PDB file of C-alpha atoms in Angstrom:
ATOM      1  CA  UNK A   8      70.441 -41.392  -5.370  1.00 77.00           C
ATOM      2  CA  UNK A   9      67.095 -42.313  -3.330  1.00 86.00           C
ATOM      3  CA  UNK A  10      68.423 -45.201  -2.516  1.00 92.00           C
ATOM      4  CA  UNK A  11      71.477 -43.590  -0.700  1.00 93.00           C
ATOM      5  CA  UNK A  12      69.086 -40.614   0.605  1.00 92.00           C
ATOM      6  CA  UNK A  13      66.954 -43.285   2.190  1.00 94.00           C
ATOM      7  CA  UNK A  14      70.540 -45.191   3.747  1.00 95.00           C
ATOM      8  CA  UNK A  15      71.493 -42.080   5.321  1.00 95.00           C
ATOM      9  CA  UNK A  16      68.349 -41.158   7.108  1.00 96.00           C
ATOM     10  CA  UNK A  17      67.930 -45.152   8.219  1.00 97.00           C
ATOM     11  CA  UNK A  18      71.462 -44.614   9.755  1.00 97.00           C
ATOM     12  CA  UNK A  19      70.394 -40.946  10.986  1.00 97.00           C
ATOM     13  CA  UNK A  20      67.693 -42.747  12.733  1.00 97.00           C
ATOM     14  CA  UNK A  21      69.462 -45.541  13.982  1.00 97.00           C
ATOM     15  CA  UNK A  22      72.441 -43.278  15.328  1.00 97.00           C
ATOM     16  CA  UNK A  23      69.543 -40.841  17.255  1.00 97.00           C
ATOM     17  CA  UNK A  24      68.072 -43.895  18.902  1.00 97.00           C
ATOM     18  CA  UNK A  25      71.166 -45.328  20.115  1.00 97.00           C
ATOM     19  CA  UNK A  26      72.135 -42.107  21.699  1.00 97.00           C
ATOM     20  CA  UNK A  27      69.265 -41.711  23.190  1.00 96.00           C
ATOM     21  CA  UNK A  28      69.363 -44.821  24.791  1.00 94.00           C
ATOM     22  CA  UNK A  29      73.086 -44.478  25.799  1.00 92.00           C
ATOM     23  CA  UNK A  30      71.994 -41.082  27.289  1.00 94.00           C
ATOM     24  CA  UNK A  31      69.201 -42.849  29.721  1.00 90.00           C
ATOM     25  CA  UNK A  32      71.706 -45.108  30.447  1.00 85.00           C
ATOM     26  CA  UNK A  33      73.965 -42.498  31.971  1.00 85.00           C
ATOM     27  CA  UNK A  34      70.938 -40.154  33.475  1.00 90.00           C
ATOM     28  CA  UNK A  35      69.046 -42.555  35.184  1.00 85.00           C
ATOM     29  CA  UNK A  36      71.547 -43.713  37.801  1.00 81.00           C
ATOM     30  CA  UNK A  37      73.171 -40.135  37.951  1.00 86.00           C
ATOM     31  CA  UNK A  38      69.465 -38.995  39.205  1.00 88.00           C
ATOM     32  CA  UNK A  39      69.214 -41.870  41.463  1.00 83.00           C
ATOM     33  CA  UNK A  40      72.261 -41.397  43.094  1.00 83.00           C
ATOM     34  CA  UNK A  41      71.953 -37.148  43.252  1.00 88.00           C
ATOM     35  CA  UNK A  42      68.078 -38.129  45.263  1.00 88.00           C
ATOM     36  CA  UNK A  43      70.126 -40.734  47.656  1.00 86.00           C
ATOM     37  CA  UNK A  44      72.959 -37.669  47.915  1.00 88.00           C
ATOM     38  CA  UNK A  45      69.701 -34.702  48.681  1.00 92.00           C
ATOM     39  CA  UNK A  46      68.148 -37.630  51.335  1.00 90.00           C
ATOM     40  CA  UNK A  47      71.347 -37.780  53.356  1.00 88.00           C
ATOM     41  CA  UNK A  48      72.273 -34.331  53.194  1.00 88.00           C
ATOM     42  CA  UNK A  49      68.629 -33.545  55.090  1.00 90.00           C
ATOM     43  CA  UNK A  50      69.465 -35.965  57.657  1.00 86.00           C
ATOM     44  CA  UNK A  51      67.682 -39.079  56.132  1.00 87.00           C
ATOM     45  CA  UNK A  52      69.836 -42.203  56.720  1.00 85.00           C
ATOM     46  CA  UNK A  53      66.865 -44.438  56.747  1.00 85.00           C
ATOM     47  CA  UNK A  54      67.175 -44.767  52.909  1.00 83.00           C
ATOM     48  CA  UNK A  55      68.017 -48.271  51.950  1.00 81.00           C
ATOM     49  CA  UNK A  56      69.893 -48.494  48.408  1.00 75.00           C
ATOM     50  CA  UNK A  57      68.977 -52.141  47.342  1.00 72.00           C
ATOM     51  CA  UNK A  58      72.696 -53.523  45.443  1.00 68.00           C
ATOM     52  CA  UNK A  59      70.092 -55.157  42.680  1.00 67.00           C
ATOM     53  CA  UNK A  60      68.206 -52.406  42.088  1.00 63.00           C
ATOM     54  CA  UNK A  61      70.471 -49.706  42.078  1.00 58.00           C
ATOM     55  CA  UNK A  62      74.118 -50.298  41.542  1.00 66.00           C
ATOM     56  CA  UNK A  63      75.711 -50.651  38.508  1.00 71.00           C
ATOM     57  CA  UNK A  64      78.841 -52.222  37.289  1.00 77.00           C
ATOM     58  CA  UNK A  65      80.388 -49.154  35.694  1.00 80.00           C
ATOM     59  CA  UNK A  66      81.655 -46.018  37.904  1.00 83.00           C
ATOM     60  CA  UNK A  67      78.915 -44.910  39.000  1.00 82.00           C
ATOM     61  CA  UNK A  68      77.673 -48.335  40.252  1.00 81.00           C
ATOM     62  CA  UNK A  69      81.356 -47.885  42.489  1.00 85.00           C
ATOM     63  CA  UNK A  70      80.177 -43.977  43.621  1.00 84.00           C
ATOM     64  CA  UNK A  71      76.627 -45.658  44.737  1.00 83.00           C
ATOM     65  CA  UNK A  72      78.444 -48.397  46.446  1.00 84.00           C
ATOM     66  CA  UNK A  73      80.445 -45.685  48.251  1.00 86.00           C
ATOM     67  CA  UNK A  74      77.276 -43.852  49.506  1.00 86.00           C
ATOM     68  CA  UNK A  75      75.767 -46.978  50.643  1.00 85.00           C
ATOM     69  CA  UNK A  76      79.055 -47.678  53.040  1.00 87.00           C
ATOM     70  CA  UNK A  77      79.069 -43.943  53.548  1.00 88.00           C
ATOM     71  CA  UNK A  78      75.506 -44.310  55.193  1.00 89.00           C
ATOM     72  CA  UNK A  79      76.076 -47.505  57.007  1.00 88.00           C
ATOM     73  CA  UNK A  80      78.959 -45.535  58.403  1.00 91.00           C
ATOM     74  CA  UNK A  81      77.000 -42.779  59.679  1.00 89.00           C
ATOM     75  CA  UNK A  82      74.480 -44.910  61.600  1.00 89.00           C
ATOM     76  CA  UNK A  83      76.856 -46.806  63.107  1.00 90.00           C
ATOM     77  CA  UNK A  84      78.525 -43.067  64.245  1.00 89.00           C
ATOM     78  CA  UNK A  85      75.128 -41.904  65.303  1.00 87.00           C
ATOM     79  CA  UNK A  86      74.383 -44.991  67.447  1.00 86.00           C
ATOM     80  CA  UNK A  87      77.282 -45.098  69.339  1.00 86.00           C
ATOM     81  CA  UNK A  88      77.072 -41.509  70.374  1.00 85.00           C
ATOM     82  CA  UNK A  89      73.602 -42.107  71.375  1.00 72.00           C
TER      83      UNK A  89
END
């Protein structure tokens, strides 16, 4: 019966650790992107989003990629109306 007890909470503790790394996984570039989204909104479209740093292969790798054309598309908009 110990043994089993002590099974369970290894797995309890195994299961915790992977969701918590999962979790960061999924938060981290959700932040990043929701900054790059609060930058632009104020008018910043100096901000450079670097394709090593901080795009992703998954979806939201594709939604980052998006604001990055978004924002070269809005400098190029700006400049030629200046």
């Amino acid at each position: 019966r110990n043994i089993v007890f002590i099974v369970e909470l290894i797995c309890l503790v195994i299961g915790i650790f992977t969701a918590f790394a999962i979790t960061l996984g999924i938060i981290k570039p959700i932040n990043q992107a929701i900054s790059m989204f609060k930058k632009i909104s104020e008018g910043d479209l100096t901000i450079e989003i670097d394709d090593k740093k901080h795009i992703s292969k998954d979806e939201i790798g594709e939604l980052t990629r998006s604001l990055k054309g978004m924002v070269v598309n809005l400098r190029g908009l700006i400049s030629n109306i200046k």
